[in-house]
Short mmCIF file of C-alpha atoms and ligand atoms in Angstrom, two decimals:
data_model
loop_
_atom_site.label_atom_id
_atom_site.label_comp_id
_atom_site.label_asym_id
_atom_site.label_seq_id
_atom_site.Cartn_x
_atom_site.Cartn_y
_atom_site.Cartn_z
CA MET A 1 0.06 -0.05 -0.14
CA ARG A 2 1.29 3.52 -0.89
CA ALA A 3 1.04 6.18 1.76
CA GLY A 4 -0.64 9.45 1.01
CA PRO A 5 0.90 12.84 1.46
CA SER A 6 2.26 13.12 4.96
CA GLN A 7 1.39 16.30 6.99
CA GLU A 8 4.82 17.56 6.51
CA ASP A 9 3.97 17.23 2.55
CA ILE A 10 0.91 19.00 2.89
CA ARG A 11 2.47 22.10 4.91
CA ARG A 12 5.36 22.32 2.55
CA HIS A 13 2.73 22.48 -0.35
CA ASN A 14 0.64 25.16 1.62
CA LEU A 15 3.64 27.22 2.40
CA GLY A 16 4.64 27.40 -1.01
CA ALA A 17 1.42 28.10 -2.52
CA LEU A 18 0.46 30.83 0.03
CA LEU A 19 4.01 32.45 -0.84
CA ARG A 20 3.07 32.20 -4.45
CA HIS A 21 0.24 34.05 -3.88
CA VAL A 22 1.76 37.08 -2.56
CA HIS A 23 4.86 36.70 -4.79
CA LEU A 24 2.60 37.13 -7.91
CA GLY A 25 -0.40 38.91 -6.47
CA GLY A 26 1.15 41.44 -4.20
CA PRO A 27 0.21 42.36 -0.62
CA THR A 28 -2.91 40.20 0.25
CA SER A 29 -5.06 40.12 3.24
CA ARG A 30 -5.39 36.88 5.41
CA ALA A 31 -9.00 37.04 4.65
CA GLU A 32 -8.27 36.92 1.04
CA LEU A 33 -5.86 34.36 1.21
CA THR A 34 -8.42 32.26 3.34
CA SER A 35 -10.96 32.37 0.74
CA LYS A 36 -8.40 32.03 -2.38
CA MET A 37 -6.59 29.10 -0.92
CA GLY A 38 -9.99 27.29 0.48
CA LEU A 39 -8.07 26.88 3.90
CA ASN A 40 -9.38 27.93 7.34
CA ARG A 41 -8.35 30.91 9.14
CA SER A 42 -6.12 29.18 11.61
CA THR A 43 -4.25 27.29 9.00
CA ILE A 44 -3.50 30.69 7.21
CA MET A 45 -2.50 32.19 10.33
CA ALA A 46 0.05 29.13 11.21
CA LEU A 47 1.50 29.25 7.39
CA THR A 48 1.76 33.06 7.55
CA SER A 49 3.90 32.93 10.97
CA ASP A 50 6.00 30.07 9.43
CA LEU A 51 6.72 32.26 6.40
CA THR A 52 7.24 35.35 8.83
CA ALA A 53 9.60 33.74 11.05
CA ALA A 54 11.71 32.72 7.92
CA GLY A 55 11.75 36.24 6.85
CA LEU A 56 9.92 35.78 3.68
CA VAL A 57 6.74 37.87 4.22
CA ARG A 58 5.71 40.29 6.65
CA GLU A 59 2.26 41.07 8.18
CA GLU A 60 0.83 44.87 8.65
CA LEU A 61 -2.42 46.39 9.16
CA PRO A 62 -4.03 47.59 6.14
CA ARG A 63 -3.77 51.53 5.41
CA GLU A 64 -7.45 52.25 4.91
CA THR A 65 -10.41 49.34 5.32
CA GLY A 66 -13.43 51.64 5.00
CA ARG A 67 -15.42 48.95 7.01
CA ALA A 68 -16.10 48.67 10.58
CA GLY A 69 -14.58 45.91 12.85
CA ARG A 70 -11.15 44.68 13.28
CA PRO A 71 -9.24 44.74 9.87
CA SER A 72 -7.42 41.68 8.51
CA LEU A 73 -3.92 41.81 8.54
CA VAL A 74 -2.14 42.06 4.89
CA VAL A 75 0.71 39.77 3.98
CA ARG A 76 3.13 41.13 1.84
CA PRO A 77 6.52 39.84 0.33
CA GLU A 78 9.89 40.60 2.20
CA SER A 79 10.91 41.87 -1.64
CA ALA A 80 13.97 44.09 -0.12
CA ARG A 81 15.28 41.21 1.77
CA VAL A 82 14.75 38.12 -0.34
CA TYR A 83 15.95 38.24 -4.14
CA VAL A 84 17.25 36.36 -6.95
CA PHE A 85 19.86 37.27 -9.91
CA ALA A 86 18.33 37.19 -13.28
CA PHE A 87 20.32 37.15 -16.42
CA ASP A 88 19.49 37.65 -20.03
CA VAL A 89 21.89 36.78 -22.80
CA GLY A 90 20.65 38.02 -26.22
CA PRO A 91 22.32 38.48 -29.40
CA ASP A 92 22.71 42.28 -29.07
CA ARG A 93 22.45 42.64 -25.28
CA LEU A 94 23.66 41.34 -21.65
CA ALA A 95 21.47 42.28 -18.68
CA VAL A 96 21.68 41.32 -15.01
CA ALA A 97 18.81 42.45 -12.49
CA ARG A 98 18.55 41.90 -8.70
CA VAL A 99 14.86 40.93 -8.47
CA GLY A 100 13.24 40.89 -4.93
CA LEU A 101 10.60 38.41 -3.92
CA GLY A 102 7.13 39.77 -5.57
CA GLY A 103 8.92 40.54 -8.72
CA VAL A 104 10.30 43.99 -7.91
CA ILE A 105 13.56 44.79 -9.86
CA LEU A 106 15.70 46.26 -7.32
CA ASP A 107 18.88 46.81 -9.32
CA ARG A 108 20.22 46.38 -12.93
CA ARG A 109 22.97 46.57 -15.28
CA GLU A 110 23.07 46.24 -18.92
CA ALA A 111 25.83 46.04 -21.60
CA VAL A 112 25.89 46.01 -25.19
CA ARG A 113 26.90 42.82 -26.66
CA LEU A 114 28.76 42.83 -29.88
CA ARG A 115 27.56 39.93 -32.49
CA GLY A 116 30.36 37.63 -33.21
CA PRO A 117 31.73 34.52 -31.40
CA PHE A 118 30.50 33.45 -27.86
CA GLU A 119 33.33 33.74 -25.63
CA LEU A 120 32.17 31.89 -22.59
CA GLU A 121 34.98 32.93 -20.03
CA GLU A 122 34.58 36.78 -21.25
CA LEU A 123 30.66 36.66 -21.15
CA THR A 124 30.41 34.91 -17.73
CA GLY A 125 33.06 37.11 -16.35
CA ILE A 126 30.99 40.24 -17.18
CA LEU A 127 27.77 39.14 -16.12
CA ALA A 128 29.44 37.96 -12.70
CA GLY A 129 31.15 41.05 -12.30
CA PHE A 130 27.74 42.97 -12.63
CA ALA A 131 26.20 40.75 -9.89
CA ARG A 132 29.11 41.34 -7.56
CA GLN A 133 28.70 45.02 -7.85
CA MET A 134 24.87 45.01 -7.06
CA ARG A 135 25.61 42.52 -4.27
CA ARG A 136 27.83 45.00 -2.72
CA LYS A 137 25.53 47.70 -2.52
CA THR A 138 22.98 45.20 -0.58
CA ARG A 139 22.24 45.57 2.97
CA ALA A 140 23.72 42.94 5.46
CA ASP A 141 20.47 41.41 6.22
CA THR A 142 19.48 40.70 2.30
CA VAL A 143 19.61 36.97 1.23
CA CYS A 144 20.05 35.65 -2.44
CA VAL A 145 17.90 32.64 -3.01
CA GLY A 146 18.58 31.71 -6.57
CA ALA A 147 19.86 32.52 -9.94
CA ALA A 148 18.70 32.00 -13.45
CA ALA A 149 19.53 33.11 -17.01
CA ALA A 150 17.69 33.52 -20.34
CA VAL A 151 19.47 32.85 -23.49
CA ALA A 152 18.74 32.94 -27.15
CA GLY A 153 19.27 29.44 -27.72
CA GLY A 154 18.48 25.81 -27.05
CA VAL A 155 19.30 24.83 -23.44
CA ARG A 156 19.37 21.21 -22.17
CA LYS A 157 16.84 20.85 -19.52
CA GLY A 158 18.71 19.97 -15.93
CA ASP A 159 22.20 21.36 -16.50
CA GLY A 160 21.99 24.59 -18.38
CA MET A 161 23.81 23.46 -21.41
CA ILE A 162 23.43 25.60 -24.39
CA ARG A 163 22.93 23.08 -27.01
CA PHE A 164 22.33 25.34 -30.12
CA GLY A 165 22.64 28.88 -30.26
CA PRO A 166 23.11 30.26 -33.89
CA ASN A 167 22.06 33.71 -33.28
CA LEU A 168 24.51 33.91 -30.19
CA GLY A 169 27.25 32.26 -32.31
CA THR A 170 27.73 29.21 -30.35
CA GLU A 171 26.71 25.56 -29.68
CA GLU A 172 27.53 23.01 -27.02
CA VAL A 173 28.78 25.25 -24.19
CA PRO A 174 28.24 24.79 -20.40
CA PHE A 175 26.84 28.06 -19.72
CA GLY A 176 25.09 27.41 -16.49
CA GLU A 177 27.80 25.64 -14.97
CA GLU A 178 30.34 28.23 -15.75
CA LEU A 179 28.18 31.04 -14.69
CA GLY A 180 27.54 29.27 -11.30
CA ARG A 181 31.29 29.02 -10.90
CA ARG A 182 31.82 32.46 -11.61
CA LEU A 183 29.15 33.93 -9.30
CA GLY A 184 30.57 31.96 -6.28
CA LEU A 185 27.46 32.09 -4.60
CA GLY A 186 27.19 28.46 -3.92
CA LEU A 187 23.95 28.50 -5.96
CA PRO A 188 23.26 26.50 -8.92
CA VAL A 189 22.21 28.75 -12.01
CA SER A 190 19.05 27.51 -13.79
CA VAL A 191 19.00 28.30 -17.56
CA GLY A 192 16.25 28.37 -20.01
CA ASN A 193 15.52 29.59 -23.47
CA ASP A 194 14.68 33.50 -23.65
CA ALA A 195 11.28 32.91 -25.54
CA ASN A 196 10.00 30.31 -23.12
CA LEU A 197 10.86 32.33 -20.35
CA ALA A 198 9.29 35.33 -21.62
CA ALA A 199 5.97 33.42 -22.36
CA LEU A 200 6.13 32.49 -18.52
CA ALA A 201 6.65 36.10 -17.57
CA GLU A 202 3.82 37.36 -19.57
CA HIS A 203 1.90 34.44 -18.30
CA SER A 204 2.38 35.17 -14.64
CA ARG A 205 2.84 38.99 -14.56
CA GLY A 206 2.19 40.43 -18.08
CA VAL A 207 -0.68 40.59 -20.65
CA GLY A 208 -1.45 37.08 -20.49
CA ALA A 209 -1.90 36.77 -16.53
CA ALA A 210 -4.85 34.77 -16.08
CA VAL A 211 -4.58 33.43 -19.59
CA ARG A 212 -4.33 29.63 -19.38
CA ASP A 213 -3.46 28.84 -23.17
CA LEU A 214 -1.36 31.22 -24.86
CA ILE A 215 1.56 31.47 -27.35
CA TYR A 216 4.41 34.12 -26.97
CA LEU A 217 6.27 34.86 -30.10
CA HIS A 218 9.83 36.67 -29.60
CA GLY A 219 11.59 38.26 -32.18
CA ASP A 220 15.22 39.14 -31.87
CA VAL A 221 17.49 38.25 -34.54
CA GLY A 222 15.72 35.06 -34.66
CA ILE A 223 12.08 34.00 -33.74
CA GLY A 224 11.50 32.27 -30.68
CA GLY A 225 8.44 30.93 -29.02
CA GLY A 226 6.79 29.71 -25.79
CA ILE A 227 3.74 27.68 -25.64
CA ILE A 228 1.39 27.86 -22.62
CA ALA A 229 -1.07 25.22 -22.48
CA GLY A 230 -3.43 24.32 -19.63
CA GLY A 231 -1.37 26.68 -17.44
CA HIS A 232 1.76 25.00 -18.20
CA LEU A 233 4.97 25.73 -20.58
CA LEU A 234 5.33 23.00 -23.10
CA GLY A 235 8.95 22.10 -23.10
CA GLY A 236 8.99 18.75 -24.71
CA HIS A 237 11.07 15.59 -23.91
CA ASP A 238 14.32 17.13 -23.30
CA GLY A 239 13.50 21.03 -23.09
CA TYR A 240 13.74 21.79 -26.68
CA GLY A 241 9.90 22.44 -27.48
CA GLY A 242 8.44 25.53 -28.48
CA GLU A 243 10.91 26.28 -31.23
CA VAL A 244 8.26 27.85 -33.74
CA GLY A 245 10.94 30.06 -35.19
CA HIS A 246 11.87 26.79 -37.08
CA MET A 247 8.52 26.04 -38.38
CA VAL A 248 8.85 25.84 -42.12
CA VAL A 249 6.19 28.12 -43.58
CA ASN A 250 8.14 28.54 -47.12
CA PRO A 251 9.99 25.32 -48.30
CA GLY A 252 12.58 26.34 -50.52
CA GLY A 253 12.57 30.01 -49.20
CA ARG A 254 15.40 31.78 -47.66
CA ALA A 255 18.18 29.76 -45.84
CA CYS A 256 17.97 29.70 -42.06
CA GLY A 257 20.61 29.58 -39.26
CA CYS A 258 19.44 26.09 -38.40
CA GLY A 259 20.53 24.69 -41.73
CA SER A 260 17.00 24.47 -43.32
CA HIS A 261 15.11 26.68 -45.52
CA GLY A 262 12.07 28.82 -45.27
CA CYS A 263 11.49 28.53 -41.58
CA LEU A 264 9.43 31.28 -40.07
CA GLU A 265 12.81 32.94 -38.43
CA ALA A 266 14.22 32.87 -42.16
CA GLU A 267 11.35 34.68 -43.55
CA VAL A 268 10.14 37.04 -40.72
CA GLY A 269 13.38 37.49 -38.77
CA GLU A 270 15.47 40.89 -38.57
CA ARG A 271 17.43 39.94 -41.76
CA ALA A 272 14.47 39.05 -43.82
CA LEU A 273 12.81 42.30 -43.00
CA LEU A 274 15.83 44.55 -43.48
CA GLU A 275 16.92 42.73 -46.90
CA THR A 276 13.46 43.16 -48.25
CA ALA A 277 13.36 46.93 -47.34
CA GLY A 278 16.70 47.54 -49.08
CA ARG A 279 18.36 48.30 -45.61
CA LEU A 280 21.04 45.44 -45.05
CA ALA A 281 23.76 47.55 -46.52
CA GLY A 282 26.47 48.77 -43.92
CA GLU A 283 26.23 47.94 -40.12
CA GLN A 284 22.50 48.33 -39.68
CA HIS A 285 21.10 45.78 -37.44
CA GLY A 286 19.16 45.39 -34.21
CA ARG A 287 15.96 46.70 -32.75
CA ASP A 288 16.58 50.15 -33.96
CA ALA A 289 17.17 49.20 -37.40
CA VAL A 290 13.72 47.21 -37.36
CA ARG A 291 12.05 49.98 -35.82
CA ALA A 292 13.43 52.28 -38.63
CA VAL A 293 11.82 50.40 -41.28
CA VAL A 294 8.30 50.32 -39.41
CA ASP A 295 8.57 54.22 -38.90
CA ALA A 296 9.65 54.71 -42.42
CA ALA A 297 6.34 52.76 -43.64
CA ASP A 298 4.28 54.96 -41.35
CA ARG A 299 5.52 58.17 -43.19
CA GLY A 300 4.68 56.42 -46.42
CA ASP A 301 8.03 55.03 -47.55
CA ILE A 302 6.52 52.35 -50.09
CA VAL A 303 9.71 50.09 -50.03
CA ALA A 304 9.23 49.89 -46.12
CA GLN A 305 5.57 49.41 -46.58
CA GLU A 306 6.15 46.60 -49.11
CA ALA A 307 8.66 44.66 -47.04
CA LEU A 308 6.46 44.83 -43.78
CA LYS A 309 3.60 43.31 -45.88
CA LYS A 310 5.67 40.57 -47.08
CA VAL A 311 7.08 39.87 -43.57
CA GLY A 312 3.30 40.30 -41.96
CA ASP A 313 1.97 37.75 -44.54
CA TRP A 314 4.67 35.14 -43.25
CA LEU A 315 4.11 35.98 -39.97
CA GLY A 316 0.51 35.63 -40.21
CA LEU A 317 0.91 32.10 -41.98
CA GLY A 318 2.86 30.92 -39.18
CA VAL A 319 0.52 32.21 -36.58
CA ALA A 320 -2.65 30.61 -38.29
CA ASN A 321 -0.62 27.03 -38.05
CA LEU A 322 -0.23 27.51 -34.47
CA VAL A 323 -3.60 28.66 -33.73
CA ASN A 324 -5.00 25.48 -35.53
CA ILE A 325 -2.91 23.31 -33.59
CA PHE A 326 -3.08 24.77 -29.90
CA ASN A 327 -6.41 26.83 -30.11
CA PRO A 328 -4.54 29.58 -27.74
CA GLU A 329 -6.81 32.17 -26.12
CA MET A 330 -4.28 34.60 -26.89
CA VAL A 331 -0.97 35.18 -29.24
CA ILE A 332 1.54 37.65 -27.79
CA PHE A 333 4.09 39.51 -29.85
CA GLY A 334 6.99 40.42 -28.17
CA GLY A 335 10.68 41.40 -28.76
CA MET A 336 11.07 43.13 -32.21
CA LEU A 337 8.11 41.22 -33.33
CA ARG A 338 6.11 43.63 -31.42
CA GLU A 339 7.26 46.48 -33.93
CA ILE A 340 6.68 44.11 -36.87
CA TYR A 341 3.17 43.18 -35.77
CA LEU A 342 2.22 46.75 -35.05
CA GLY A 343 3.33 47.57 -38.57
CA SER A 344 1.64 44.48 -40.29
CA ALA A 345 -1.35 43.60 -38.35
CA ALA A 346 -3.72 43.72 -41.26
CA GLN A 347 -1.71 40.98 -43.29
CA VAL A 348 -1.56 38.96 -40.11
CA ARG A 349 -5.34 39.17 -39.71
CA THR A 350 -5.73 38.48 -43.30
CA ARG A 351 -3.85 35.12 -42.97
CA LEU A 352 -5.63 34.29 -39.99
CA THR A 353 -8.85 34.90 -41.84
CA LEU A 354 -7.70 32.66 -44.73
CA HIS A 355 -5.89 29.97 -42.86
CA ALA A 356 -7.08 29.46 -39.37
CA MET A 357 -10.10 27.35 -38.54
CA ALA A 358 -13.19 29.37 -37.53
CA PRO A 359 -13.68 27.85 -34.05
CA GLN A 360 -9.99 28.63 -33.13
CA ARG A 361 -10.03 32.18 -34.18
CA GLU A 362 -13.44 33.30 -32.88
CA LYS A 363 -12.10 34.18 -29.44
CA LEU A 364 -8.52 34.64 -30.33
CA ARG A 365 -6.68 37.86 -28.93
CA LEU A 366 -3.68 39.21 -30.35
CA ARG A 367 -1.83 41.31 -28.27
CA THR A 368 1.76 42.87 -27.81
CA SER A 369 3.86 42.19 -24.89
CA ALA A 370 3.26 44.07 -21.77
CA LEU A 371 6.60 43.53 -20.03
CA ALA A 372 8.47 44.81 -23.52
CA ASP A 373 12.06 44.60 -23.19
CA ASP A 374 12.05 43.18 -19.58
CA ALA A 375 9.98 39.85 -20.45
CA THR A 376 12.97 37.82 -20.93
CA LEU A 377 14.58 39.05 -17.60
CA VAL A 378 11.52 38.93 -15.53
CA GLY A 379 11.08 35.43 -16.71
CA ALA A 380 14.51 34.44 -15.81
CA ALA A 381 13.74 35.78 -12.19
CA GLU A 382 10.48 33.69 -12.18
CA LEU A 383 12.80 30.55 -13.12
CA ALA A 384 15.00 31.50 -10.39
CA PHE A 385 12.06 31.78 -7.66
CA ALA A 386 10.62 28.57 -8.81
CA HIS A 387 12.67 26.41 -6.31
CA VAL A 388 11.67 28.80 -3.64
CA LEU A 389 8.21 28.70 -4.13
CA ALA A 390 8.07 24.83 -4.33
CA ASP A 391 9.83 24.52 -0.72
CA PRO A 392 10.33 28.03 0.86
CA LEU A 393 11.58 27.22 4.33
CA GLU A 394 14.19 24.70 3.10
CA VAL A 395 15.48 27.10 0.57
CA LEU A 396 15.80 29.97 2.82
CA ALA A 397 17.44 27.74 5.55
CA ARG A 398 19.94 26.56 2.93
CA ALA A 399 20.58 30.34 1.71
CA ASN A 400 21.11 31.76 5.44
CA ALA A 401 23.45 28.79 6.46
ZN1 ZN B 1 15.31 27.34 -39.02
#
C-alpha cells in the first residue's frame, strides 16, 4: 500500500502556495488568502507565521479598510530582503537584475553585446561582475535565494548546457555551470530559452496573466516561442520544444541559421525584413534598424511598406498554423516582433482569416507584450524563484546557512 502525502508534505505545499499568492498577487489580506486558498483561518495564520519567522513575508495593518470591525492583516513579500539574480543573454544585449520576492526589480546593469563568437569566459565574467557590483550595495540582512538566466538558444533541461545558439554564435557550451562557478554564491544557475521564459513572464505578470492557453512569439535576430497550454509551459521531452521559429512556412525559401530553408525565422526575422526593405547595406541591424523600417512605412515609404507586408504575410501564416494546432486564447508578440506586428497587423489578420479554422480564431486575442524589453529578464527571475516557491523554508534555511 502506498502512503498518501504526509502532514509535512501538505504543509510544505501550502507554504509554497501561500507564498506564490503574495509573490504574484502582491500584498494580500489574510481574509483573501483564506478564501483564495480554500483553507481555514487558523491554518492561514499558522502558515503566515512560519513564513514570517523565516523572513519571507511580513504582516501589516492595512492602510484603509473603509469597513467597521477588526481589519484583516495584510501579508506582503519581503521584497527588499529576499532576492534572486536574473540574467539575460541576447544577441545584442547582456542584462543582469537583482529581483526581489514579489517580482520587484531592485537593481540592474546592462551592456551592449557585439555580435560575433560566443566567448564563454569573457561573457560569464561580465555577468558575474555585474552581480558582484550589485551585491556589494545590498544591506547585510539581505539573502540571495537563486539565480537563473535566459539565453537566445536551445538549452538542455537540467544542466544549463546551451546545445544550439546560432544567433549567439555558439553551440554545446556549459553555460549554467560556468556562470555558477563565476558567481561563487554556492547556488546552481538555472538556464532557460529566452522566449520560453518570456512566455512564462507574460503568463504570470504580463498581458497573459490569468490566460491559461497562450502563445508568445519573441523576435530578436531570430524568432523564438513559448507555448503555455493549460497553464503549463510545453517544453517537450528534453526541453527544446516550442521552437516555432523553425516551423517551415516556405519550403525552398530563405536559408535559415538552423540549416533548413523557409523557416518562420528566416522569412520574418530581422535579416529578412531589412533585406526586403533594402536596408542591409552597412552595419544596420538590431531593434533600432527594425524600428526604422516600421517608422519609414508609417511615413509612407513604399519600399518599407512592401517589406512589412511581405514579412507580415509570413508571420500571419505561421500564427495561423499555431492557432489551428494549439487553439490559444491569446497570441502575444514580443521583442522586435512587437514592432513588426504593429506595422503589419492587417496582413496577419488576413492570413488568420484565410488559414485558421473558424472555431479556433473566434475568441482569439492578438496582443503585444506588456513587459516589453524586460520580459526575458522577468522570466529568468521567475525561473530562479521557482524552487523557493516549491519549498520556501528549506530554500531559505539553506541560503541563510
Ligand atoms: Zn530554421
